[in-house]
Amino acid sequence: MATKPNRTPIPSCLVIGGCGFLGSAIVKSLLEKHPSCRITAADIRLVNQLADPKINYVTVDITDLASITSVVENAKPEVVIHTASPVHGLGKEIYMKVNVEGTRNVIKACQEVGVKVIVYTSSAGVVYDGSPLINTDETEPFPIVPYDAYNDSKAIAEVLALEANGEKGMLTTALRPAGIFGPGDRQVVPGFITVAKNGQTRWQLGNNTNMFDFTYIDNLAIAHILAASTLLHQHASTGATDPSVDQRSHLDGTSLFITNGQPVYFWDFAKAIWCHYGVYNAGSIVMPRGIGLIIAGLAEGFSKLMGREPGLTRFRVTYSCAHRYFDIRKAKDLLEYEPEVSLSEGLRRTIEWFKAEEAKAKA
Ligand SMILES: NC(=O)c1ccc[n+]([C@@H]2O[C@H](COP(=O)([O-])OP(=O)(O)OC[C@H]3O[C@@H](n4cnc5c(N)ncnc54)[C@H](O)[C@@H]3O)[C@@H](O)[C@H]2O)c1
């Protein structure tokens, strides 16, 4: 049995990737939950800055050791939350450079400056190889053949972050979110909205018996803050890792799946988005997965010849027919993590935000 987590207020925190979707939500939650925290938000591009004098925005490129070291030295944070990563769908080289070498640089800089706690944002995809993930927990090993370069690089970076646990007095943990969505989302919900705009919502790939996990952004931001303040408390009380504590109840040196804890049928999630968006004809034509893969293969070949982006890809077919949901009991035990915003309320807030943004753009 895990012991009840104790927490310590976070006096200073550097959020790397602090202008990104997740990073800026963490900054916002820190302002709310730890109002006296000195916050530095560092990112390679300073966009979406919150107008609050308590936040110090700085430019950083984590692939450059001197750049990240100087940011950590100036910020002198007790806690570093590292969310930076390129988006999914790019080449292997960029993932190895930013996620692997960049994370190595972040760890080195933190060790040099004496940071106490690192919370690394990993991904639920680190255990995915295309096989079904059904209520998967943290005992699931990394796959022998990773699904793609992005997930491979996230797994390598997670291992680097966790191996640094206990070194030079620093405690580390890794959170593995699945399908983050919310206002400001650039990946999950925009994909479904594009399908609606292209008039393709009638098509459903597969028979919709596959369950999927998604995570509302604010729940995930709070999970990061819970992890940071719990580790900070542990640091203050034991100085580092405590080998006398049952290994299963260690937050340091371990990874936790974080989701909304409400797995849903993949196409039910899509249909809910489209209904909120005002499209009600979804899913009336079911295309079996096998046929979808053949058509996607042809579409990819044709698009390559024409120099265009294919609308349907084998990745999208496989993904939308996959079983992918996770057991989050470990996060509930070790962090007392409880998703505050339900999936349906999260979707409502998200689509309202997208509609408002579209209205602003038209005005
Ligand atoms: N979005 C999802 O569904 C999802 C799912 C699982 C895991 N994750 C992980 O969550 C984290 C946050 O994702 P997000 O959706 O907020 O992405 P995002 O693209 O909105 O934010 C990532 C931020 O990292 C910054 N960044 C990229 N390269 C950098 C560099 N070299 N130096 C400094 N900053 C750099 C970007 O400018 C960006 O602001 C990432 O680590 C991602 O791998 C995301």
XYZ file of C-alpha atoms and ligand atoms in Angstrom, residues 16-17 19-23 42-45 60-63 83-87 98 121-124 150 154 177-180 186-188, ligand 1:
78
model
C 10.870 24.266 -19.853
C 8.605 24.423 -22.901
C 5.057 28.640 -23.846
C 3.717 25.337 -25.200
C 0.223 23.931 -24.757
C 1.045 21.970 -21.609
C 3.829 24.259 -20.372
C 11.644 29.041 -20.826
C 10.986 28.160 -24.440
C 12.666 28.285 -27.832
C 9.842 30.556 -29.020
C 16.205 28.747 -24.300
C 17.293 26.064 -26.729
C 17.760 22.855 -24.757
C 19.875 21.367 -27.550
C 7.790 19.605 -21.048
C 9.719 20.639 -24.178
C 9.503 18.468 -27.287
C 8.908 18.867 -31.012
C 5.378 17.891 -32.077
C 15.718 17.726 -28.849
C 6.813 14.957 -19.263
C 7.077 11.629 -21.034
C 4.261 10.037 -23.064
C 1.938 7.046 -22.751
C 8.976 10.163 -31.579
C 10.476 9.943 -25.490
C 0.060 11.493 -20.505
C -2.195 10.121 -23.240
C -4.020 12.283 -25.806
C -3.856 15.738 -24.224
C -2.547 22.064 -31.479
C -2.684 18.320 -32.091
C -5.647 16.238 -30.845
N -0.030 16.701 -26.992
C -0.187 15.425 -26.658
O -1.209 14.811 -26.937
C 0.918 14.697 -25.904
C 0.726 13.356 -25.544
C 1.709 12.713 -24.799
C 2.851 13.399 -24.406
N 3.016 14.702 -24.768
C 4.226 15.405 -24.312
O 3.814 16.546 -23.571
C 4.786 17.595 -23.713
C 4.105 18.881 -24.074
O 3.430 18.720 -25.312
P 2.531 19.882 -25.906
O 1.364 19.238 -26.523
O 2.360 20.949 -24.898
O 3.462 20.394 -27.097
P 3.788 21.888 -27.534
O 4.429 21.793 -28.873
O 2.608 22.778 -27.396
O 4.859 22.347 -26.448
C 6.207 21.953 -26.478
C 7.057 23.198 -26.314
O 8.445 22.808 -26.384
C 9.147 23.865 -27.024
N 10.405 23.388 -27.574
C 10.583 22.583 -28.651
N 11.895 22.433 -28.889
C 12.566 23.134 -27.944
C 13.931 23.373 -27.672
N 14.908 22.874 -28.447
N 14.256 24.142 -26.609
C 13.291 24.692 -25.833
N 11.972 24.531 -26.050
C 11.618 23.748 -27.095
C 8.183 24.324 -28.124
O 8.502 25.634 -28.570
C 6.826 24.229 -27.432
O 6.427 25.476 -26.890
C 5.809 17.099 -24.724
O 6.934 16.625 -24.046
C 5.091 15.953 -25.434
O 6.009 14.984 -25.896
C 2.084 15.367 -25.507
